[in-house]
Short mmCIF file of C-alpha atoms in Angstrom, two decimals:
data_model
loop_
_atom_site.label_atom_id
_atom_site.label_comp_id
_atom_site.label_asym_id
_atom_site.label_seq_id
_atom_site.Cartn_x
_atom_site.Cartn_y
_atom_site.Cartn_z
CA MET B 1 126.72 115.13 93.60
CA LEU B 2 122.73 115.05 93.31
CA ILE B 3 121.67 118.41 93.88
CA VAL B 4 118.23 119.98 94.50
CA GLU B 5 117.45 123.57 94.84
CA ASN B 6 113.92 125.33 95.81
CA LEU B 7 112.10 122.10 94.70
CA ARG B 8 108.32 122.58 94.58
CA ILE B 9 105.73 120.35 93.82
CA GLN B 10 101.77 121.25 93.52
CA PHE B 11 98.82 119.21 92.77
CA PRO B 12 96.07 121.28 91.02
CA THR B 13 92.67 119.82 92.64
CA ALA B 14 88.90 121.07 92.32
CA ALA B 15 89.52 122.76 95.86
CA GLY B 16 92.55 124.61 94.81
CA VAL B 17 96.22 124.10 94.44
CA VAL B 18 98.00 121.32 97.28
CA GLU B 19 101.53 122.44 97.87
CA ALA B 20 102.80 118.96 98.35
CA VAL B 21 106.59 120.10 98.55
CA GLN B 22 107.49 124.00 98.85
CA ASP B 23 111.35 125.35 98.55
CA VAL B 24 113.30 122.48 99.46
CA SER B 25 116.87 122.11 98.54
CA PHE B 26 119.66 119.80 99.72
CA SER B 27 122.47 118.20 98.03
CA VAL B 28 123.86 114.46 98.51
CA GLY B 29 127.54 113.31 97.84
CA ARG B 30 128.84 110.01 98.37
CA GLU B 31 127.02 109.61 101.81
CA LYS B 32 123.69 108.90 103.38
CA LEU B 33 121.18 111.64 103.68
CA GLY B 34 118.05 110.73 106.11
CA ILE B 35 114.75 112.66 105.40
CA VAL B 36 112.18 112.31 108.38
CA GLY B 37 109.07 113.67 109.05
CA GLU B 38 105.33 112.08 109.42
CA SER B 39 102.91 111.15 106.66
CA GLY B 40 101.93 113.51 104.45
CA SER B 41 104.78 115.74 104.99
CA GLY B 42 106.48 115.31 101.30
CA LYS B 43 109.35 113.17 101.79
CA THR B 44 108.32 110.68 99.33
CA MET B 45 107.29 112.82 96.71
CA THR B 46 110.74 114.70 96.99
CA GLY B 47 112.09 111.36 96.29
CA ARG B 48 109.92 110.61 93.39
CA ALA B 49 110.61 114.36 91.74
CA LEU B 50 114.19 113.02 91.63
CA MET B 51 113.15 109.85 89.63
CA ARG B 52 110.81 112.04 87.78
CA LEU B 53 108.09 109.79 88.64
CA VAL B 54 105.47 112.30 90.07
CA PRO B 55 102.34 111.25 89.08
CA ALA B 56 99.97 113.26 87.07
CA PRO B 57 98.64 116.16 87.42
CA GLY B 58 101.35 116.81 89.84
CA LEU B 59 103.55 119.75 88.90
CA VAL B 60 107.53 119.68 89.54
CA THR B 61 109.55 122.74 89.36
CA ALA B 62 113.20 123.75 90.95
CA ARG B 63 115.42 126.34 90.36
CA ARG B 64 117.74 123.30 89.98
CA MET B 65 117.79 119.45 90.22
CA SER B 66 120.72 117.57 88.90
CA LEU B 67 122.74 114.31 88.90
CA GLU B 68 126.32 114.79 88.47
CA GLY B 69 125.85 117.55 86.25
CA ILE B 70 123.11 115.99 84.53
CA ASP B 71 119.95 118.37 84.43
CA LEU B 72 117.10 115.85 85.71
CA LEU B 73 114.30 118.91 85.00
CA SER B 74 115.05 119.11 81.22
CA ALA B 75 116.22 115.57 80.34
CA SER B 76 114.12 113.68 77.77
CA GLU B 77 112.13 110.40 78.99
CA ARG B 78 114.91 108.25 76.78
CA GLN B 79 117.42 109.94 79.26
CA MET B 80 115.36 109.28 82.13
CA ARG B 81 115.15 105.65 81.43
CA ALA B 82 119.03 105.22 81.19
CA ILE B 83 119.36 106.84 84.51
CA ARG B 84 116.73 105.46 86.50
CA GLY B 85 118.05 102.04 87.56
CA ARG B 86 121.44 102.22 86.92
CA ARG B 87 122.66 106.21 87.68
CA LEU B 88 119.86 106.87 90.44
CA ALA B 89 117.62 103.97 91.93
CA MET B 90 114.39 104.17 94.22
CA VAL B 91 113.25 101.36 96.38
CA LEU B 92 109.73 102.03 96.87
CA GLN B 93 107.81 101.97 99.85
CA ASP B 94 104.84 99.08 99.29
CA SER B 95 106.15 95.90 97.68
CA ARG B 96 102.56 95.02 97.32
CA TYR B 97 102.37 97.78 94.43
CA ALA B 98 105.74 98.27 93.34
CA LEU B 99 106.16 94.83 92.11
CA ASN B 100 104.48 93.28 89.27
CA PRO B 101 101.83 90.92 90.14
CA VAL B 102 102.10 88.48 87.39
CA MET B 103 105.83 87.97 87.05
CA PRO B 104 107.53 85.58 89.43
CA VAL B 105 109.64 87.85 91.61
CA GLY B 106 113.00 86.21 90.43
CA GLN B 107 112.43 87.22 86.81
CA GLN B 108 111.57 90.93 87.88
CA ILE B 109 114.99 90.90 89.69
CA ALA B 110 116.97 89.19 86.60
CA GLU B 111 115.27 91.58 84.40
CA VAL B 112 117.15 94.54 85.90
CA SER B 113 120.35 93.00 85.66
CA GLN B 114 120.06 92.31 82.24
CA THR B 115 118.76 95.81 81.27
CA HIS B 116 121.20 97.58 83.11
CA THR B 117 124.63 95.32 83.35
CA GLY B 118 124.26 93.68 80.14
CA ALA B 119 124.07 90.17 82.07
CA ASN B 120 122.79 87.09 79.92
CA ALA B 121 119.76 85.29 81.07
CA LYS B 122 122.50 82.66 83.28
CA GLN B 123 124.58 85.39 85.06
CA ALA B 124 121.48 87.42 85.89
CA GLN B 125 119.71 84.65 87.31
CA HIS B 126 122.92 83.71 89.35
CA ARG B 127 123.27 87.07 90.44
CA THR B 128 119.53 86.83 91.58
CA LEU B 129 119.82 84.03 93.97
CA GLU B 130 123.19 86.19 95.07
CA MET B 131 121.18 89.14 96.07
CA LEU B 132 118.35 87.49 97.70
CA GLU B 133 121.07 85.52 99.87
CA ALA B 134 122.40 89.03 100.52
CA VAL B 135 119.30 90.36 101.89
CA HIS B 136 118.71 87.31 104.13
CA ILE B 137 116.10 85.52 102.60
CA ARG B 138 116.58 82.04 103.75
CA ASP B 139 115.61 79.96 100.71
CA PRO B 140 116.34 82.16 97.59
CA GLU B 141 115.67 78.92 95.32
CA ARG B 142 112.01 78.75 96.28
CA VAL B 143 111.21 82.60 96.99
CA GLN B 144 112.66 83.65 92.88
CA ARG B 145 109.61 81.44 92.03
CA VAL B 146 107.06 82.73 93.94
CA TYR B 147 104.73 85.68 92.95
CA PRO B 148 104.58 88.91 94.88
CA HIS B 149 101.38 88.47 96.40
CA GLU B 150 102.65 85.27 98.12
CA LEU B 151 105.50 87.27 99.89
CA SER B 152 104.97 88.76 103.39
CA GLY B 153 105.48 92.36 103.69
CA GLY B 154 108.92 92.12 104.93
CA MET B 155 110.12 89.53 102.28
CA GLY B 156 108.62 91.97 99.96
CA GLN B 157 110.86 94.53 100.99
CA ARG B 158 113.96 92.55 100.83
CA VAL B 159 113.33 91.31 97.14
CA MET B 160 112.83 94.93 96.41
CA ILE B 161 116.22 96.38 98.01
CA ALA B 162 117.79 93.04 95.98
CA MET B 163 116.22 94.16 93.00
CA MET B 164 117.70 97.93 93.30
CA LEU B 165 120.91 96.77 94.20
CA CYS B 166 121.40 94.32 91.04
CA ALA B 167 121.91 97.38 89.23
CA GLU B 168 124.46 98.75 91.37
CA PRO B 169 123.36 102.43 91.26
CA ASP B 170 125.58 105.61 91.89
CA TYR B 171 122.78 106.73 94.19
CA LEU B 172 119.97 105.11 95.64
CA ILE B 173 116.74 106.43 97.01
CA LEU B 174 115.38 104.42 99.84
CA ASP B 175 111.83 104.92 100.68
CA GLU B 176 110.86 103.19 104.32
CA PRO B 177 112.93 100.59 103.16
CA THR B 178 112.88 98.55 106.23
CA SER B 179 109.21 99.65 107.74
CA ALA B 180 107.68 96.25 107.44
CA LEU B 181 110.43 94.33 108.43
CA ASP B 182 111.22 93.11 112.23
CA ALA B 183 113.68 94.91 114.46
CA THR B 184 116.45 92.31 114.36
CA THR B 185 115.81 91.64 110.91
CA ARG B 186 115.97 95.23 110.25
CA VAL B 187 119.12 95.46 111.77
CA GLN B 188 120.72 92.65 109.14
CA VAL B 189 119.13 94.03 106.22
CA LEU B 190 120.65 97.24 107.03
CA ALA B 191 124.28 95.72 107.59
CA VAL B 192 124.05 94.52 104.05
CA LEU B 193 122.76 97.56 102.63
CA ASP B 194 125.31 99.54 104.51
CA GLU B 195 128.03 97.35 103.22
CA LEU B 196 127.37 97.86 100.06
CA ILE B 197 127.17 101.63 100.31
CA SER B 198 130.22 102.08 101.70
CA ARG B 199 132.03 99.39 99.13
CA ARG B 200 130.38 100.95 95.94
CA GLY B 201 130.62 104.38 97.44
CA MET B 202 126.80 105.35 96.56
CA GLY B 203 125.26 108.27 97.67
CA VAL B 204 121.93 107.53 99.56
CA ILE B 205 118.52 109.38 100.40
CA PHE B 206 116.81 107.29 103.29
CA ILE B 207 113.19 108.17 103.95
CA SER B 208 111.56 107.34 107.29
CA HIS B 209 109.66 108.23 109.80
CA ASP B 210 111.80 106.42 112.24
CA LEU B 211 113.89 108.90 114.12
CA ASN B 212 116.20 106.27 115.88
CA LEU B 213 116.86 104.64 112.85
CA VAL B 214 117.29 107.55 110.82
CA ALA B 215 119.97 109.24 113.36
CA SER B 216 121.87 105.90 113.71
CA PHE B 217 121.97 104.98 110.01
CA CYS B 218 122.63 108.29 108.32
CA ASP B 219 125.12 111.00 108.21
CA ARG B 220 122.86 113.89 108.18
CA VAL B 221 119.38 114.14 108.35
CA SER B 222 116.58 116.85 107.08
CA VAL B 223 113.71 116.88 108.86
CA MET B 224 110.30 117.62 106.95
CA PHE B 225 107.25 119.09 107.82
CA ALA B 226 104.26 120.19 105.76
CA GLY B 227 106.53 120.20 102.57
CA ARG B 228 109.24 121.85 103.64
CA ILE B 229 112.62 120.91 105.21
CA VAL B 230 112.46 122.58 108.83
CA GLU B 231 115.80 121.61 109.95
CA HIS B 232 119.01 119.92 108.71
CA CYS B 233 121.24 118.37 111.10
CA VAL B 234 124.39 115.94 111.90
CA ALA B 235 122.55 112.59 112.36
CA SER B 236 124.48 111.69 115.43
CA GLU B 237 123.32 115.22 116.63
CA LEU B 238 119.62 114.83 116.11
CA HIS B 239 118.57 114.67 119.65
CA LEU B 240 120.17 118.30 120.03
CA ALA B 241 117.74 119.14 117.14
CA THR B 242 116.36 122.50 117.90
CA HIS B 243 113.28 123.05 116.04
CA PRO B 244 110.12 122.66 117.79
CA TYR B 245 108.63 120.18 115.39
CA SER B 246 112.03 117.95 115.73
CA ARG B 247 111.95 118.48 119.33
CA GLY B 248 108.39 117.32 119.41
CA LEU B 249 108.74 114.40 117.47
CA LEU B 250 111.70 113.24 119.67
CA ALA B 251 109.49 113.91 122.46
CA ALA B 252 106.71 111.99 121.46
CA LEU B 253 108.79 108.65 121.13
CA PRO B 254 108.11 105.97 123.93
CA ARG B 255 111.26 105.14 125.74
CA ILE B 256 112.85 102.03 126.93
CA HIS B 257 114.64 103.17 129.84
CA ASP B 258 112.66 106.38 131.48
CA HIS B 259 109.54 106.06 133.14
CA GLN B 260 107.07 108.71 131.91
CA SER B 261 103.63 108.42 132.80
CA ARG B 262 102.41 110.86 129.78
CA LEU B 263 103.84 111.20 126.53
CA PRO B 264 104.42 114.90 125.64
CA VAL B 265 101.87 115.51 123.00
CA MET B 266 103.00 118.12 119.99
CA VAL B 267 101.03 120.99 119.45
CA ARG B 268 101.74 122.05 115.79
CA ASP B 269 102.21 125.79 115.28
CA PRO B 270 100.96 126.56 111.44
CA ALA B 271 104.05 129.16 111.50
CA TRP B 272 106.17 125.99 110.77
CA GLY B 273 104.49 125.53 107.46
CA ALA B 274 105.20 128.81 106.54
CA ALA B 275 108.17 130.27 104.27
CA SER B 276 111.02 130.96 106.99
CA ASP B 277 113.90 133.74 105.17
CA GLY B 278 117.17 132.57 104.30
CA ALA B 279 117.02 129.02 106.36
CA ALA B 280 116.11 126.26 103.56
CA MET Y 1 91.81 88.24 135.70
CA ILE Y 2 93.34 86.55 133.38
CA THR Y 3 95.13 82.93 133.67
CA VAL Y 4 96.76 81.17 130.80
CA GLU Y 5 97.86 77.75 131.48
CA GLU Y 6 99.95 75.50 128.83
CA LEU Y 7 98.53 77.34 125.76
CA ARG Y 8 98.68 75.87 122.63
CA VAL Y 9 97.51 77.47 119.32
CA ASP Y 10 97.21 75.80 116.09
CA PHE Y 11 95.90 76.66 112.79
CA ARG Y 12 95.07 74.07 110.23
CA ARG Y 13 94.87 74.77 106.21
CA GLY Y 14 94.37 71.08 104.83
CA GLU Y 15 96.68 68.61 105.42
CA ASP Y 16 99.01 71.09 107.34
CA ILE Y 17 99.04 72.22 110.79
CA LEU Y 18 100.89 75.35 111.73
CA ASN Y 19 102.15 75.26 115.71
CA ALA Y 20 101.70 79.30 116.57
CA VAL Y 21 101.66 79.01 120.01
CA ALA Y 22 103.65 76.10 121.90
CA GLY Y 23 102.33 75.73 125.26
CA ILE Y 24 102.63 79.33 127.11
CA THR Y 25 101.64 80.06 130.76
CA PHE Y 26 101.19 83.81 132.27
CA HIS Y 27 98.71 85.12 134.46
CA VAL Y 28 97.51 88.68 134.98
CA THR Y 29 95.97 90.28 138.05
CA ALA Y 30 93.20 92.60 137.85
CA GLY Y 31 94.06 96.14 136.91
CA GLU Y 32 97.61 95.31 135.28
CA SER Y 33 98.56 96.17 131.91
CA TYR Y 34 100.50 93.08 130.72
CA GLY Y 35 102.68 93.15 127.33
CA LEU Y 36 103.73 90.68 124.97
CA VAL Y 37 106.53 91.78 122.75
CA GLY Y 38 107.85 89.98 119.91
CA GLU Y 39 108.37 89.49 116.09
CA SER Y 40 106.13 88.60 113.16
CA GLY Y 41 105.09 85.10 113.65
CA SER Y 42 106.46 84.69 117.12
CA GLY Y 43 102.64 83.80 118.21
CA LYS Y 44 101.92 87.01 120.14
CA SER Y 45 98.75 87.91 118.00
CA SER Y 46 97.58 84.28 118.14
CA VAL Y 47 97.60 84.48 121.73
CA LEU Y 48 95.42 87.33 121.75
CA LEU Y 49 92.96 85.63 119.13
CA ALA Y 50 92.83 82.82 121.52
CA LEU Y 51 91.70 84.72 124.53
CA SER Y 52 89.16 86.84 122.97
CA GLY Y 53 87.44 83.26 121.40
CA LEU Y 54 88.80 84.35 117.80
CA ALA Y 55 91.26 81.55 117.48
CA LYS Y 56 89.49 77.85 116.44
CA GLU Y 57 91.67 75.58 117.75
CA TRP Y 58 93.56 75.97 121.25
CA SER Y 59 94.33 73.70 124.08
CA GLY Y 60 95.45 74.41 127.48
CA THR Y 61 93.64 76.60 130.28
CA ILE Y 62 92.17 80.03 129.85
CA GLN Y 63 90.06 82.11 132.41
CA ILE Y 64 89.68 85.59 131.19
CA ALA Y 65 87.19 87.89 133.53
CA GLY Y 66 86.00 84.80 135.13
CA GLU Y 67 85.08 82.69 131.66
CA THR Y 68 86.40 80.39 129.05
CA PRO Y 69 86.32 82.00 125.45
CA THR Y 70 84.48 79.64 123.39
CA GLU Y 71 83.91 79.97 119.63
CA ARG Y 72 80.52 81.12 120.02
CA ARG Y 73 81.08 83.70 122.56
CA SER Y 74 78.44 84.47 125.10
CA MET Y 75 76.81 88.04 125.60
CA ASP Y 76 78.33 88.14 128.86
CA PHE Y 77 81.58 87.36 127.69
CA CYS Y 78 81.36 90.21 125.15
CA ARG Y 79 80.56 92.37 127.91
CA SER Y 80 83.70 91.93 130.15
CA VAL Y 81 86.20 91.35 127.27
CA GLN Y 82 86.85 93.61 124.19
CA MET Y 83 89.51 93.87 121.86
CA VAL Y 84 91.24 97.03 119.59
CA PHE Y 85 92.54 95.73 116.33
CA GLN Y 86 96.06 96.92 114.77
CA ASP Y 87 94.68 98.24 111.75
CA PRO Y 88 92.03 101.01 111.75
CA PHE Y 89 91.50 101.04 108.06
CA GLY Y 90 90.21 97.54 108.18
CA SER Y 91 88.78 97.10 111.64
CA LEU Y 92 85.72 99.74 111.00
CA HIS Y 93 83.10 99.10 108.58
CA PRO Y 94 83.43 101.26 105.68
CA LYS Y 95 79.72 101.71 105.04
CA HIS Y 96 78.76 102.42 108.73
CA THR Y 97 78.65 105.83 110.31
CA VAL Y 98 80.64 106.21 113.65
CA ASP Y 99 77.01 106.52 115.14
CA SER Y 100 76.02 103.05 114.08
CA ILE Y 101 79.31 101.62 114.79
CA LEU Y 102 79.09 102.74 118.36
CA SER Y 103 75.16 102.17 118.68
CA GLU Y 104 75.12 98.37 117.33
CA PRO Y 105 77.01 96.48 120.48
CA LEU Y 106 74.44 98.67 122.78
CA SER Y 107 71.54 97.43 120.78
CA ILE Y 108 72.69 93.58 120.73
CA HIS Y 109 72.95 93.90 124.22
CA GLY Y 110 69.61 95.57 124.83
CA LEU Y 111 70.98 98.56 126.75
CA GLY Y 112 69.08 101.91 126.67
CA ASP Y 113 69.56 105.70 126.38
CA ILE Y 114 71.83 104.50 123.19
CA SER Y 115 71.94 107.99 122.12
CA ASP Y 116 73.34 109.24 125.38
CA ARG Y 117 75.86 106.43 125.79
CA VAL Y 118 77.47 107.23 122.02
CA SER Y 119 77.57 110.71 122.60
CA ALA Y 120 79.54 110.05 126.01
CA ALA Y 121 81.94 107.76 124.46
CA LEU Y 122 82.71 110.20 121.80
CA THR Y 123 83.42 112.64 124.76
CA GLU Y 124 85.60 109.89 126.77
CA ILE Y 125 87.87 109.30 123.63
CA GLY Y 126 88.33 113.15 122.88
CA LEU Y 127 86.06 113.51 119.87
CA ASP Y 128 83.48 116.09 119.46
CA GLN Y 129 79.98 115.29 118.34
CA SER Y 130 80.67 116.35 114.82
CA PHE Y 131 82.44 113.31 114.21
CA ARG Y 132 79.19 111.29 115.09
CA PHE Y 133 77.75 110.98 111.54
CA ARG Y 134 80.74 110.44 109.74
CA TYR Y 135 81.95 107.48 107.80
CA PRO Y 136 85.16 105.89 108.59
CA HIS Y 137 86.89 107.41 105.33
CA GLN Y 138 86.06 110.82 106.61
CA LEU Y 139 88.63 110.15 109.63
CA SER Y 140 92.41 110.24 109.99
CA GLY Y 141 94.12 107.16 110.92
CA GLY Y 142 94.54 108.59 114.45
CA GLN Y 143 90.61 109.35 114.67
CA ARG Y 144 89.70 105.92 113.41
CA GLN Y 145 91.28 104.19 116.10
CA ARG Y 146 89.83 106.19 118.61
CA ILE Y 147 86.54 105.29 117.28
CA ALA Y 148 88.04 101.55 117.51
CA ILE Y 149 88.66 102.30 121.17
CA ALA Y 150 85.18 103.97 121.85
CA ARG Y 151 83.39 100.80 120.17
CA ALA Y 152 85.69 98.53 122.70
CA LEU Y 153 84.71 100.67 125.50
CA ILE Y 154 81.04 101.10 125.04
CA LEU Y 155 80.06 98.12 126.66
CA ALA Y 156 81.86 98.70 129.66
CA PRO Y 157 84.45 95.70 129.65
CA LYS Y 158 86.86 95.01 132.28
CA VAL Y 159 89.74 93.74 130.11
CA ILE Y 160 90.83 95.14 126.89
CA LEU Y 161 93.09 93.34 124.27
CA LEU Y 162 95.48 95.59 122.39
CA ASP Y 163 96.74 94.19 119.18
CA GLU Y 164 99.29 96.34 118.24
CA PRO Y 165 97.21 99.80 118.35
CA THR Y 166 99.48 102.24 117.48
CA SER Y 167 101.82 100.62 114.85
CA ALA Y 168 99.85 102.06 111.94
CA LEU Y 169 100.20 105.41 113.32
CA ASP Y 170 102.36 108.36 113.07
CA VAL Y 171 104.86 108.73 116.24
CA SER Y 172 103.13 111.95 117.30
CA VAL Y 173 99.61 110.50 116.93
CA GLN Y 174 100.84 107.40 118.68
CA ALA Y 175 101.55 109.75 121.80
CA GLU Y 176 98.25 110.65 121.93
CA ILE Y 177 96.48 107.30 121.75
CA LEU Y 178 98.87 105.80 124.09
CA ASN Y 179 97.97 108.74 126.50
CA LEU Y 180 94.38 108.15 125.86
CA LEU Y 181 94.65 104.57 126.51
CA SER Y 182 96.32 105.01 129.69
CA ASP Y 183 94.13 107.78 130.90
CA ILE Y 184 90.80 105.32 130.41
CA ARG Y 185 92.68 102.78 132.29
CA ASP Y 186 93.19 104.61 135.12
CA ARG Y 187 89.84 106.34 135.23
CA ARG Y 188 87.89 103.16 134.72
CA GLY Y 189 90.67 100.49 136.39
CA LEU Y 190 90.86 98.13 133.20
CA THR Y 191 92.95 95.20 132.52
CA PHE Y 192 95.09 95.49 129.57
CA VAL Y 193 96.87 92.81 127.50
CA LEU Y 194 99.05 94.80 124.76
CA VAL Y 195 100.75 93.11 121.87
CA SER Y 196 103.57 95.01 120.46
CA HIS Y 197 106.36 94.60 118.04
CA ASP Y 198 107.84 97.80 119.47
CA LEU Y 199 109.77 97.08 123.01
CA ALA Y 200 109.25 101.08 124.24
CA VAL Y 201 105.51 101.14 123.68
CA VAL Y 202 105.18 97.93 125.63
CA ALA Y 203 107.45 99.46 128.28
CA HIS Y 204 106.00 102.42 128.60
CA MET Y 205 102.42 101.28 128.46
CA CYS Y 206 102.90 97.86 130.70
CA SER Y 207 104.07 97.03 134.33
CA ARG Y 208 105.20 93.18 133.29
CA PHE Y 209 105.82 91.93 129.77
CA GLY Y 210 106.54 88.33 128.08
CA VAL Y 211 108.66 87.95 125.14
CA MET Y 212 107.47 85.55 122.62
CA HIS Y 213 109.72 84.05 120.08
CA LEU Y 214 108.99 81.43 117.87
CA GLY Y 215 105.65 80.27 120.04
CA GLU Y 216 107.24 80.00 123.11
CA LEU Y 217 107.38 82.96 125.97
CA VAL Y 218 111.18 82.77 126.54
CA GLU Y 219 111.20 85.27 129.53
CA GLU Y 220 108.73 87.22 131.54
CA MET Y 221 110.22 90.37 133.56
CA THR Y 222 108.97 93.70 134.98
CA VAL Y 223 109.63 97.00 133.30
CA GLU Y 224 111.20 98.12 136.31
CA ARG Y 225 113.95 95.15 135.82
CA LEU Y 226 114.17 95.89 132.35
CA ARG Y 227 115.12 99.29 133.22
CA THR Y 228 117.70 98.49 135.77
CA GLY Y 229 119.09 94.93 134.97
CA GLU Y 230 120.28 92.95 131.96
CA PRO Y 231 117.50 90.41 130.61
CA GLU Y 232 118.64 86.85 130.82
CA HIS Y 233 117.43 85.40 127.44
CA PRO Y 234 119.52 86.29 124.67
CA PHE Y 235 116.41 87.27 122.09
CA THR Y 236 115.44 89.79 124.83
CA ARG Y 237 118.60 91.34 124.78
CA GLN Y 238 118.73 91.48 120.83
CA LEU Y 239 115.07 93.13 120.57
CA ILE Y 240 116.58 95.77 123.32
CA ALA Y 241 119.96 96.29 120.72
CA ALA Y 242 117.76 96.28 117.60
CA ALA Y 243 115.37 99.15 119.44
CA ARG Y 244 118.15 101.50 119.70
CA GLY Y 245 118.20 101.65 115.90
CA TYR Y 246 121.30 100.51 113.68
CA GLU Y 247 124.54 99.73 114.87
CA PRO Y 248 127.76 99.25 112.31
CA ALA Y 249 129.13 95.64 112.92
CA THR Y 250 132.61 97.00 113.22
CA SER Y 251 134.08 100.24 114.31
#
């Protein structure tokens, strides 16, 4: 189990402390948990906190943050290096920043296999091609030799998914893993992910702004607003969400099959961001 | 208002020629909103580049607001056809204030009452006058897109070309921008060509649309038919299925 209790992330700034994440609690077993919310809601920071990758001067505190009994809060940097990649991996959002710009992508993927699974160079290269193919990259032989700047956004995302899956982690955090993919490619890549997740029995945290996608891909969904989880629900029942923010998000989506002359616009209530008793 | 016949757009890079649009035909009547939906590389944005006169190499026929776009756009053309781009972070000059962004087209076209027109444009797109002397980095994504819309409107064009105008925005902000665009269209009787990868956005905004795939217009249909009937082309069906989200292959 991946357990988070009362996670709080603060950023001290010249203008005072910014509360990026407040009082967030959830747990993930061998299942798919979706975290949805808009930009700035704190969903990415929550993922980074689990990896212990919140950038300075961010301050992470929690009552508990543990992975299969290992305390992630007190783990040494050395222990974290053993955990990251193999036990818990994260697919970062923007491949343009997340990949090493001066190393061919194939080499970067192979490095993951070599570091985490003890594969030799030849095995690692074989695995690289296999994974690139698995994420529907058309010409893996060519793509493994290119540098990150030569990839389109969608290819970059697939390369990063391939890379993280190489180490076959127990838990995987996916931060907007398919936002740059075309709808039809997205469905294919998700099918590959889904198959690997269920075959390996992985636990997944799927961070996204796309409500339809999360509702259809995940088992459970948590809705974040202004650094807090405002609602937890079963993914297939996301359309029945009751919190006004969740309702507002759902209503704002244009729909193919109904005609609306105007889309309902959300009026944010500052009270949503305030602490609520008991519900977390 | 817009006639496109056998439009072909090529991009040349050294010896390589990339054919982005492979001969497509469509018509848009005045006051209509026409959508072009497709995936990356389908050629939908290249069609807009050709319509706006930004594409270098194209062949076929284009008539838009009574003119044929040329590489050197005429003053009249700019006054009838304007464009809103996808990325509000890239389409506004970072060192120009909102005021100079909105004044520039007016002074180029030698129009008077610049100050009044800028202030009216801000009101029309729902921002108050305090935004007038801000720089783009002091605006949110939604506010920047509103400024880009104001800039497109300031010469009172007849046609607005919209290239993925809300794909960089959060859903709640997208709803606000789409509402703003519908209001402006109804008030001014504008003709829209909207390009998007999101079928739901196209269905919401347009009355008729074309589906592009690998440079071809594979199917053209009214939104009404999309809602009541089954599309013919397999690719259109794929798009509709993908818009619903993820469906496990076997159940």
